XYZ file of C-alpha atoms in Angstrom:
681
model
C -125.583 -39.080 69.876
C -128.245 -41.483 71.073
C -131.878 -40.159 70.987
C -133.858 -41.316 74.188
C -137.452 -41.108 74.961
C -138.734 -39.060 78.256
C -139.160 -42.228 79.988
C -135.787 -43.616 79.248
C -134.385 -40.172 80.436
C -136.163 -40.253 83.522
C -135.260 -44.054 84.303
C -131.377 -43.146 83.692
C -131.635 -40.016 86.021
C -133.576 -41.920 88.709
C -130.941 -44.874 88.565
C -128.026 -42.248 88.715
C -126.442 -43.146 85.367
C -123.835 -41.219 83.431
C -125.185 -40.401 79.828
C -125.599 -38.199 76.973
C -128.550 -37.976 74.926
C -130.987 -35.883 72.672
C -134.708 -35.988 73.223
C -136.300 -38.174 70.486
C -138.076 -35.148 69.288
C -134.513 -33.082 69.188
C -136.041 -30.496 71.394
C -133.162 -30.681 74.257
C -129.822 -32.075 74.666
C -128.774 -33.557 78.243
C -125.358 -34.646 79.373
C -124.434 -36.014 82.829
C -120.777 -36.977 82.806
C -120.934 -36.807 86.792
C -123.151 -35.909 89.336
C -122.137 -32.656 91.099
C -124.041 -30.066 93.195
C -124.596 -27.755 90.024
C -126.616 -28.097 86.736
C -125.978 -25.571 83.799
C -128.806 -24.524 81.516
C -128.825 -22.639 78.220
C -132.511 -22.731 77.337
C -132.299 -20.181 74.406
C -129.249 -21.747 72.901
C -131.128 -23.532 69.911
C -132.762 -22.103 66.798
C -134.716 -24.976 65.621
C -137.826 -24.093 64.039
C -140.456 -26.177 61.986
C -140.678 -25.681 58.487
C -144.705 -25.391 58.857
C -144.145 -22.482 61.309
C -141.484 -20.779 59.200
C -144.210 -20.378 56.390
C -146.612 -18.611 58.784
C -143.787 -16.474 60.627
C -143.205 -12.857 59.590
C -139.672 -12.865 60.821
C -136.710 -14.012 58.731
C -133.951 -16.403 60.135
C -131.714 -13.656 60.868
C -134.223 -11.604 62.728
C -134.891 -14.713 65.012
C -131.416 -15.258 65.413
C -130.709 -11.776 66.756
C -133.031 -12.631 69.791
C -131.837 -16.064 70.294
C -128.831 -16.930 72.396
C -126.470 -18.794 70.023
C -123.212 -20.376 71.639
C -124.426 -20.220 75.146
C -124.299 -24.104 75.050
C -120.561 -23.589 74.162
C -120.190 -21.345 77.325
C -121.065 -24.031 79.619
C -119.868 -27.361 77.614
C -117.103 -28.022 79.952
C -119.248 -28.563 82.956
C -120.590 -31.965 83.889
C -124.499 -31.590 83.952
C -125.926 -29.426 81.223
C -129.401 -29.140 79.701
C -129.525 -27.561 76.434
C -132.754 -26.149 74.679
C -132.399 -26.819 70.776
C -135.603 -25.342 69.665
C -136.079 -21.491 68.761
C -137.655 -19.276 71.359
C -140.021 -18.262 68.626
C -141.239 -21.800 68.662
C -141.895 -21.707 72.343
C -139.956 -19.789 74.906
C -138.780 -22.120 77.773
C -138.179 -18.972 80.122
C -141.864 -18.055 79.924
C -144.594 -19.588 81.773
C -146.632 -21.967 79.465
C -149.682 -19.632 79.176
C -147.331 -17.214 77.365
C -144.567 -19.297 75.879
C -145.794 -18.717 72.302
C -145.162 -14.933 71.197
C -147.646 -13.006 69.426
C -145.288 -9.779 69.354
C -141.888 -10.098 70.465
C -139.598 -7.047 70.689
C -141.888 -4.591 69.233
C -142.525 -7.050 65.967
C -145.500 -9.024 65.001
C -144.373 -12.556 64.813
C -147.164 -14.423 62.887
C -148.831 -13.830 59.593
C -150.992 -16.744 60.468
C -151.191 -17.844 64.163
C -150.436 -21.411 64.726
C -152.826 -23.982 64.982
C -154.142 -25.561 68.060
C -152.119 -28.734 67.009
C -148.866 -26.734 66.385
C -149.506 -25.003 69.857
C -149.793 -28.352 71.387
C -146.654 -29.400 70.207
C -145.023 -26.491 71.574
C -146.621 -26.897 74.857
C -145.599 -30.555 75.139
C -142.146 -29.793 74.399
C -142.002 -27.075 77.006
C -143.659 -29.344 79.717
C -141.244 -32.105 78.947
C -138.067 -29.963 79.233
C -139.314 -28.862 82.701
C -140.108 -32.644 83.871
C -136.423 -33.347 82.919
C -135.001 -30.263 84.907
C -137.264 -31.381 87.779
C -135.920 -34.934 87.984
C -132.239 -33.520 87.801
C -132.610 -31.127 90.596
C -134.492 -33.732 92.462
C -131.786 -36.155 91.949
C -129.077 -33.551 93.095
C -130.871 -32.500 95.982
C -131.284 -36.183 97.165
C -127.439 -36.799 96.719
C -126.108 -33.590 98.024
C -128.815 -31.807 100.082
C -128.761 -28.749 97.965
C -128.481 -27.729 94.355
C -127.195 -24.814 92.245
C -128.477 -24.030 88.797
C -126.789 -21.796 86.418
C -129.117 -20.129 84.134
C -127.097 -18.657 81.278
C -128.404 -16.342 78.665
C -126.986 -13.860 76.308
C -128.154 -10.265 75.206
C -127.413 -7.605 72.618
C -125.605 -4.798 74.178
C -126.041 -2.558 71.138
C -129.770 -1.950 72.136
C -128.772 -0.911 75.683
C -128.392 2.778 76.499
C -125.392 3.676 78.492
C -122.984 1.145 80.085
C -123.981 -2.315 79.113
C -122.186 -4.737 81.462
C -120.321 -7.906 80.156
C -122.316 -10.059 82.699
C -125.686 -9.385 84.540
C -127.110 -11.259 87.291
C -130.675 -10.798 87.809
C -131.624 -11.364 91.626
C -135.259 -10.144 91.506
C -136.365 -13.658 92.450
C -133.650 -14.652 94.694
C -133.970 -14.926 98.341
C -130.943 -12.720 99.271
C -131.186 -12.983 102.849
C -130.212 -16.676 102.270
C -128.196 -16.947 99.132
C -126.556 -13.474 98.954
C -122.874 -14.668 99.595
C -123.301 -17.143 96.691
C -124.523 -14.328 94.404
C -121.746 -12.085 95.385
C -119.154 -14.804 95.048
C -120.589 -15.517 91.352
C -120.492 -11.855 90.593
C -116.851 -11.314 91.868
C -115.800 -14.464 89.608
C -117.284 -13.118 86.747
C -115.809 -9.582 87.113
C -112.120 -11.460 86.953
C -112.873 -12.396 83.483
C -111.000 -10.573 80.960
C -112.272 -9.394 77.407
C -109.325 -8.638 75.012
C -106.962 -8.320 77.932
C -109.327 -5.754 79.847
C -111.439 -6.435 82.691
C -115.041 -6.466 82.419
C -118.225 -5.417 84.521
C -120.298 -7.880 86.250
C -123.409 -6.171 87.542
C -126.562 -6.943 89.547
C -129.917 -6.090 87.886
C -128.382 -3.367 85.567
C -130.068 -4.792 82.231
C -132.239 -7.507 83.444
C -133.748 -8.520 86.758
C -134.155 -12.152 86.776
C -137.595 -12.174 86.038
C -137.757 -15.434 83.919
C -139.914 -18.584 84.170
C -137.054 -21.068 84.836
C -136.134 -19.481 88.360
C -139.835 -18.919 89.234
C -140.530 -22.805 88.316
C -137.729 -23.792 90.343
C -138.285 -21.603 93.217
C -142.042 -23.007 93.444
C -140.988 -26.572 93.568
C -137.625 -26.746 95.481
C -136.647 -25.448 98.728
C -132.904 -25.977 98.559
C -132.061 -24.881 95.113
C -130.724 -21.662 94.010
C -131.068 -20.615 90.534
C -128.575 -17.908 89.061
C -129.960 -16.130 86.108
C -126.950 -14.698 84.192
C -126.955 -12.672 81.091
C -123.880 -12.546 78.933
C -123.465 -9.619 76.623
C -122.528 -10.972 73.115
C -119.031 -9.666 73.101
C -117.891 -13.142 71.366
C -120.003 -12.488 68.247
C -121.185 -9.935 65.754
C -124.747 -9.131 67.218
C -126.061 -8.219 63.956
C -124.753 -10.776 61.568
C -124.379 -13.558 64.031
C -120.689 -14.158 63.147
C -118.833 -15.832 65.863
C -115.112 -14.668 67.226
C -113.768 -18.061 68.141
C -110.787 -16.900 70.114
C -113.016 -14.595 72.225
C -115.330 -17.386 72.672
C -112.766 -19.764 73.691
C -111.426 -17.037 76.158
C -114.957 -16.736 77.716
C -115.369 -20.231 77.958
C -112.342 -20.664 79.843
C -113.177 -17.742 82.264
C -116.610 -19.000 82.946
C -115.265 -22.510 83.632
C -113.150 -21.011 86.447
C -116.137 -18.953 87.681
C -118.530 -21.625 87.741
C -116.292 -24.251 89.453
C -115.057 -21.491 92.066
C -118.748 -20.429 92.559
C -120.069 -24.106 92.567
C -117.258 -25.305 95.137
C -118.208 -22.589 97.459
C -122.017 -23.381 97.191
C -121.270 -26.966 97.899
C -118.880 -26.154 101.176
C -121.574 -23.977 102.581
C -124.963 -25.444 101.658
C -124.508 -29.337 100.807
C -123.052 -32.336 102.427
C -120.021 -32.056 100.767
C -118.112 -29.557 103.058
C -114.677 -30.212 101.527
C -115.309 -29.611 97.883
C -112.689 -28.051 95.799
C -112.777 -26.635 92.414
C -111.807 -29.784 90.388
C -114.703 -31.601 92.227
C -117.071 -29.577 90.294
C -115.992 -31.138 87.021
C -116.307 -34.508 85.586
C -113.634 -37.384 86.298
C -114.598 -39.013 83.107
C -112.391 -38.725 80.137
C -114.102 -37.207 77.113
C -113.929 -39.551 74.364
C -113.250 -36.819 71.868
C -110.175 -36.134 73.964
C -109.123 -39.784 73.916
C -109.622 -39.863 70.077
C -107.434 -36.659 69.259
C -104.841 -37.834 71.571
C -104.719 -41.242 70.186
C -104.582 -39.828 66.558
C -101.738 -37.116 67.540
C -99.603 -39.845 69.260
C -99.958 -42.139 65.897
C -98.874 -39.055 63.822
C -96.102 -37.563 65.915
C -94.445 -40.386 68.136
C -90.732 -40.842 67.247
C -90.354 -37.254 66.209
C -87.448 -36.309 68.361
C -85.549 -33.278 67.512
C -81.889 -34.426 68.535
C -82.420 -37.374 66.513
C -82.453 -35.544 63.329
C -80.086 -32.623 64.207
C -77.264 -34.516 65.871
C -74.364 -34.784 63.227
C -73.729 -38.239 62.076
C -70.026 -37.306 61.029
C -69.275 -35.326 64.480
C -65.986 -37.201 65.043
C -64.610 -37.070 61.545
C -65.531 -33.295 61.337
C -64.012 -32.757 64.705
C -60.594 -34.327 63.672
C -60.409 -32.292 60.534
C -61.139 -29.099 62.637
C -58.172 -29.553 64.872
C -55.922 -30.883 62.181
C -56.079 -27.576 60.360
C -55.746 -25.502 63.615
C -59.115 -24.165 63.328
C -59.054 -22.718 59.845
C -61.653 -25.281 58.697
C -65.474 -25.023 59.119
C -66.935 -28.443 59.825
C -69.394 -29.716 57.203
C -71.804 -31.600 59.339
C -74.230 -34.369 57.841
C -77.552 -35.149 59.395
C -80.089 -38.106 59.254
C -82.870 -37.620 56.509
C -86.244 -36.842 57.808
C -88.608 -40.053 57.468
C -91.733 -37.965 57.397
C -93.497 -36.219 54.705
C -93.736 -32.924 56.075
C -96.691 -31.793 53.886
C -98.922 -34.742 54.892
C -97.839 -34.452 58.341
C -99.110 -30.883 58.521
C -102.286 -31.970 56.851
C -103.095 -34.731 59.187
C -102.034 -32.502 62.144
C -104.556 -29.648 61.400
C -107.371 -32.256 60.503
C -107.463 -33.439 64.126
C -110.833 -32.477 65.532
C -109.289 -30.397 68.427
C -112.419 -27.931 68.105
C -114.556 -30.535 69.404
C -112.940 -31.093 72.791
C -115.346 -29.420 75.440
C -113.159 -28.485 77.912
C -111.415 -25.135 77.085
C -108.079 -25.647 79.076
C -107.650 -29.075 77.419
C -108.896 -27.979 74.150
C -106.352 -25.012 74.245
C -103.455 -27.567 75.199
C -104.105 -29.841 72.418
C -104.295 -26.755 69.876
C -101.056 -25.526 71.079
C -99.447 -28.843 70.849
C -100.577 -29.067 67.103
C -99.177 -25.692 66.539
C -95.905 -26.516 68.234
C -95.498 -29.713 66.264
C -95.983 -27.959 63.264
C -93.262 -25.489 64.163
C -91.075 -28.486 65.017
C -91.646 -30.103 61.558
C -90.383 -26.804 59.902
C -87.408 -26.883 62.259
C -86.643 -30.347 61.287
C -87.023 -30.210 57.573
C -84.562 -27.091 57.526
C -81.788 -29.178 59.300
C -78.477 -28.185 57.620
C -79.678 -25.195 55.767
C -79.512 -21.476 56.295
C -83.300 -21.586 57.256
C -82.921 -23.691 60.172
C -81.652 -20.881 62.428
C -84.690 -18.858 61.885
C -86.893 -21.952 62.622
C -84.970 -22.428 65.633
C -85.472 -18.921 66.705
C -89.210 -19.303 66.237
C -89.403 -22.555 67.941
C -87.073 -21.916 70.955
C -86.516 -18.210 71.045
C -83.257 -16.436 71.849
C -81.343 -15.172 74.904
C -82.892 -11.901 76.141
C -80.846 -9.023 77.815
C -81.686 -10.505 81.427
C -80.426 -13.905 80.227
C -77.289 -12.551 79.036
C -76.944 -10.425 82.280
C -77.623 -13.695 84.285
C -74.698 -15.595 82.416
C -72.146 -12.628 82.965
C -73.159 -12.451 86.566
C -72.149 -16.245 87.235
C -69.173 -15.902 85.225
C -67.882 -13.153 87.260
C -68.306 -15.350 90.389
C -64.905 -16.244 91.772
C -63.676 -20.029 91.752
C -63.919 -21.915 94.889
C -63.185 -25.627 95.484
C -66.647 -27.209 96.109
C -66.301 -30.585 94.259
C -63.836 -33.431 93.763
C -61.845 -33.693 90.450
C -61.374 -37.361 90.528
C -62.226 -38.913 87.051
C -63.858 -42.180 86.447
C -63.664 -44.514 83.497
C -66.527 -45.311 81.076
C -67.231 -48.707 82.590
C -67.506 -47.224 86.121
C -69.828 -44.617 84.818
C -72.069 -47.211 83.123
C -72.232 -49.237 86.319
C -73.064 -45.874 88.299
C -75.985 -45.242 86.145
C -77.114 -48.807 86.273
C -76.832 -48.790 89.899
C -78.997 -45.607 90.258
C -81.598 -46.786 87.666
C -81.970 -49.891 90.031
C -82.262 -47.867 93.149
C -85.115 -45.859 91.619
C -86.810 -48.916 90.129
C -86.373 -47.665 86.592
C -87.154 -50.133 83.628
C -84.727 -48.423 81.095
C -81.752 -49.195 78.972
C -78.233 -47.601 79.385
C -76.049 -47.807 76.126
C -72.937 -46.164 75.026
C -72.806 -43.989 71.707
C -70.480 -41.985 69.645
C -73.202 -40.352 67.951
C -74.248 -37.700 70.373
C -73.038 -34.341 71.115
C -73.803 -34.088 74.742
C -72.117 -36.222 77.533
C -75.354 -38.173 78.000
C -78.993 -37.940 76.587
C -82.279 -39.788 77.154
C -84.266 -41.091 74.087
C -87.824 -40.983 74.986
C -89.168 -43.266 72.390
C -86.600 -45.805 73.378
C -86.644 -45.360 77.094
C -82.870 -45.534 76.830
C -79.956 -43.318 78.342
C -77.104 -42.867 76.030
C -73.630 -42.399 77.357
C -70.999 -40.385 75.137
C -68.410 -42.948 74.519
C -65.671 -39.885 74.316
C -66.705 -38.401 77.563
C -64.922 -38.300 80.740
C -66.624 -37.580 84.054
C -65.585 -36.521 87.526
C -67.555 -38.163 90.410
C -69.630 -35.078 90.839
C -70.406 -34.728 87.336
C -71.243 -38.502 87.438
C -73.683 -37.446 90.279
C -75.184 -34.512 88.497
C -75.862 -36.506 85.486
C -77.509 -39.281 87.189
C -79.823 -36.756 88.875
C -80.286 -34.710 85.516
C -80.823 -37.474 83.019
C -82.163 -40.573 85.133
C -83.896 -38.313 87.803
C -85.820 -35.864 85.521
C -85.618 -36.893 81.816
C -85.944 -40.728 82.310
C -88.363 -40.169 85.217
C -90.692 -37.809 82.962
C -90.585 -40.467 80.215
C -91.605 -43.320 82.303
C -94.159 -41.505 84.015
C -95.540 -40.322 80.637
C -95.890 -44.037 79.521
C -98.157 -44.639 82.366
C -100.512 -41.830 81.535
C -103.893 -42.425 79.631
C -102.937 -39.400 77.533
C -99.830 -39.915 75.147
C -99.540 -36.209 74.789
C -97.230 -36.259 77.593
C -94.886 -38.506 75.778
C -95.030 -36.165 72.848
C -94.353 -32.929 74.877
C -96.294 -29.726 75.640
C -95.070 -26.420 74.162
C -92.207 -25.089 76.310
C -91.322 -28.593 77.620
C -87.639 -28.145 76.637
C -87.084 -25.371 78.946
C -89.207 -26.901 81.638
C -87.216 -30.405 81.371
C -83.897 -28.721 81.484
C -84.893 -26.380 84.331
C -86.109 -29.419 86.368
C -83.054 -31.248 85.759
C -80.758 -28.466 86.664
C -82.983 -27.841 89.791
C -82.649 -31.624 90.603
C -78.878 -31.148 90.405
C -79.201 -28.396 92.745
C -81.267 -30.097 95.241
C -78.923 -33.280 95.034
C -76.038 -31.275 96.231
C -74.018 -32.008 92.839
C -74.633 -28.488 90.963
C -71.143 -26.929 91.057
C -70.001 -23.412 90.280
C -68.320 -24.805 87.162
C -71.710 -26.453 86.057
C -73.295 -23.090 86.454
C -70.784 -21.265 84.609
C -70.848 -23.923 81.712
C -74.669 -23.039 81.573
C -73.877 -19.368 81.484
C -71.281 -20.124 78.550
C -74.108 -21.796 76.635
C -76.077 -18.410 76.755
C -73.202 -16.605 75.495
C -72.378 -19.125 72.846
C -75.754 -18.823 71.482
C -75.609 -15.012 71.436
C -72.276 -15.240 69.560
C -73.698 -17.825 66.887
C -76.685 -15.616 66.230
C -74.191 -12.404 66.147
C -71.886 -13.752 63.649
C -72.975 -17.362 62.136
C -69.503 -18.428 62.078
C -68.331 -21.747 63.631
C -64.654 -20.781 64.000
C -65.592 -17.329 65.745
C -67.648 -19.012 68.237
C -64.832 -21.640 68.877
C -62.254 -18.917 69.281
C -64.483 -16.858 71.225
C -65.159 -19.634 73.816
C -61.482 -21.019 73.772
C -59.360 -17.772 73.756
C -61.690 -15.044 75.183
C -63.678 -17.298 77.529
C -60.722 -19.318 78.325
C -62.478 -22.821 77.533
C -60.202 -25.913 76.712
C -60.063 -26.854 73.266
C -62.182 -29.902 73.445
C -64.931 -28.000 75.845
C -64.897 -25.200 73.505
C -65.622 -27.553 70.404
C -68.218 -29.490 71.914
C -70.255 -26.258 72.950
C -69.525 -24.621 69.487
C -70.930 -27.870 67.872
C -73.979 -27.779 70.231
C -74.876 -24.215 69.289
C -74.020 -24.553 65.470
C -75.468 -28.090 64.677
C -77.918 -28.186 61.980
C -77.392 -24.450 61.007
C -77.927 -22.633 64.292
C -79.520 -24.291 67.446
C -80.764 -21.914 70.157
C -81.957 -24.264 72.669
C -79.037 -24.034 75.006
C -79.832 -20.797 76.331
C -82.942 -22.398 77.845
C -81.260 -24.305 80.694
C -80.465 -21.384 82.808
C -83.616 -19.777 82.342
C -85.450 -22.929 82.967
C -83.702 -23.183 86.425
C -84.813 -19.754 87.340
C -88.422 -20.675 86.570
C -88.270 -23.978 88.261
C -86.672 -22.828 91.273
C -89.376 -19.791 91.705
C -92.245 -22.301 91.153
C -90.716 -24.698 93.636
C -90.504 -21.950 96.183
C -94.213 -21.031 95.575
C -95.876 -24.531 96.047
C -95.912 -28.377 94.836
C -94.510 -28.940 91.416
C -94.519 -32.568 91.414
C -97.314 -32.828 88.937
C -94.921 -31.177 86.356
C -93.261 -34.672 86.267
C -96.168 -36.593 84.983
C -94.525 -36.384 81.435
C -92.844 -33.911 79.152
C -94.862 -30.869 80.520
C -94.313 -27.107 80.730
C -94.401 -24.667 83.615
C -97.295 -22.866 81.892
C -99.688 -25.853 82.280
C -98.935 -26.619 85.820
C -102.459 -25.467 86.932
C -104.055 -27.461 84.469
C -102.041 -30.594 85.258
C -102.913 -30.232 88.966
C -106.510 -29.862 87.964
C -106.409 -33.050 85.560
C -104.727 -35.001 88.475
C -107.555 -33.814 91.029
C -110.062 -34.988 88.631
C -108.229 -38.243 87.992
C -108.191 -37.733 84.277
C -104.404 -38.419 84.609
C -102.241 -40.129 87.325
C -100.216 -38.639 89.637
C -96.186 -39.273 88.760
C -94.790 -42.537 90.040
C -91.271 -41.280 89.595
C -90.446 -37.969 91.345
C -86.945 -37.209 92.509
C -86.152 -37.889 95.990
C -84.666 -34.531 96.529
C -87.839 -32.650 95.560
C -89.190 -33.353 98.929
C -85.924 -33.768 100.924
C -83.247 -31.416 99.441
C -79.302 -31.927 100.327
C -77.705 -29.094 101.783
C -75.732 -26.847 99.462
C -73.024 -24.205 100.235
C -73.990 -20.624 101.096
C -72.239 -19.448 97.769
C -74.020 -21.766 95.570
C -77.233 -20.929 97.205
C -76.656 -17.257 96.824
C -75.702 -17.679 93.193
C -78.743 -19.502 92.149
C -81.252 -17.482 93.909
C -79.535 -14.418 92.578
C -80.446 -15.611 88.930
C -82.927 -13.152 87.837
C -86.392 -14.116 86.352
C -87.105 -13.236 82.719
C -90.523 -12.668 81.189
C -93.623 -13.980 83.125
C -94.865 -17.411 82.176
C -98.777 -17.364 81.918
C -100.786 -20.300 83.089
C -102.504 -21.969 80.296
C -106.323 -22.946 80.589
C -106.244 -23.754 84.153
C -108.463 -23.544 87.322
C -105.350 -22.116 88.864
C -105.006 -19.311 86.492
C -104.107 -16.238 88.480
C -103.040 -18.450 91.441
C -99.808 -20.000 90.245
C -98.496 -17.203 88.092
C -94.847 -17.657 87.148
C -92.299 -14.815 86.539
């Protein structure tokens, strides 16, 4: 980080520059990623204490740390304008007037064995004055731009010394003009009260523990008419108060909750009191891409690109084994072979967990990359076990298994009476290829379409190759052809091409849960295009039951005869589905199609889901994706199915069947401003 003099910092602020720096003497850190109506300060975050003063001080490092506010800088680091005090409050207290900012006694303890010299005192006072000159310049710039300014003055406190109930958050209002600012204060309090600690709601109080008598708010009030300071004390729930040990998961949860609260309160303040009357929550965040995010994303993509699951688990000898199986009337269990893994899994994991994800400041984005890293680690476990008895357990870990609700949905659809809703006319392979080419041209997709005899599915998109592969041995009805076009090109190829346009390559690799999301969106697109048939729905239902049978019996022949004899599937179709769920040793993915459809339909009915198409995304990240698009950190998707906005009419019967698919467990929104607003069941 660059070190700048006070003069250079003031010049940069006056010019409206975006920059990050540390003061030349290290006394504070300033970051201006974007100019917004809000400034965030953490004046007691630091613990820097000159060695010369340590020799004169009666208090140990641990005693000083107990009264300092460590990690308060972390609580505000996602925000675009932050001013952080790096020096210990025992050096000088930025929240006291300059006349009393150097302690003699503090919290009942004598501080000095030998009082600071006049030179040492002067150094402290110089740093104190400099901090406030920088703060004044920032506020002046914000007021000049927006007409008003909001300052979040963040501190922490030790709840163990408080008798009675110690709230998680305490807003001190004694120096706030409540006649003027009460609505903002209440908005902030309500936002804080929605934050949860270990899954439980917390208390946000006014003046219960502290009254907001600090110097920072008094200093600002005496100089700025249109600036509101909100002094907030956060109980040290995220750390051990006595030892200073931090609890990283609790700290990250708190950071995410505070980001939501800061942006909500800031946007409300902006709409009510500044010239930006249309401010949204994302407008309170930076539109600049943090270089750390770019670095993590670039290294992650370099490490994991090309790691496509189906490439390694599709049998290379599928047709040969199929012929053997039918030649022996089902008494033969296929012995499938697979491509060897081209990656050293141990080196892969080591490099994966070395990525500096913890350096990402935005809690939502940090959480997303952390979960991607964990997911890729699970994926490599899956791939190295392909063809072994361990594979099915890794598949369960990675994809899960059908629930009782999934099975009930499947049996419900299979009980539906057949009706004629589509044409059974079949088309040849050449006509199918021409059909896909014509749709790719119509939707202006720059992709390849090739024939393959090495895939299990009728068609499959390769993300890394931007290629749609057509199974040489499949035949298609005209309706199936339409459905495949809307499924494979309309969703899988669209999201592949959209991901390639994004500044972040993580959307090409895939977010955790992207399999269910991709397939759910693809089936939804079949539904909206009018090409989803009862036969197709029942085929998805049979996949759920096939996975259940595979898990229950672990026997290829049993699953085949269950599908062929009990469920009345044709021999070819039964073998194809059996191979799908038994490949690599037991592949549970196929139950997700039906569940994904239910989730996709529910989200679609609640609001705009177009940002799910920016790449290989996941339902649980929709709120974060909406935020990142609004901040212009990622691009709106170029390719979105035309039927998403103008669905074709479907039969009443099909509409009833699809709407009757029961939802499974709720999908929580991950790291997003929309958390709680776009919950998915």
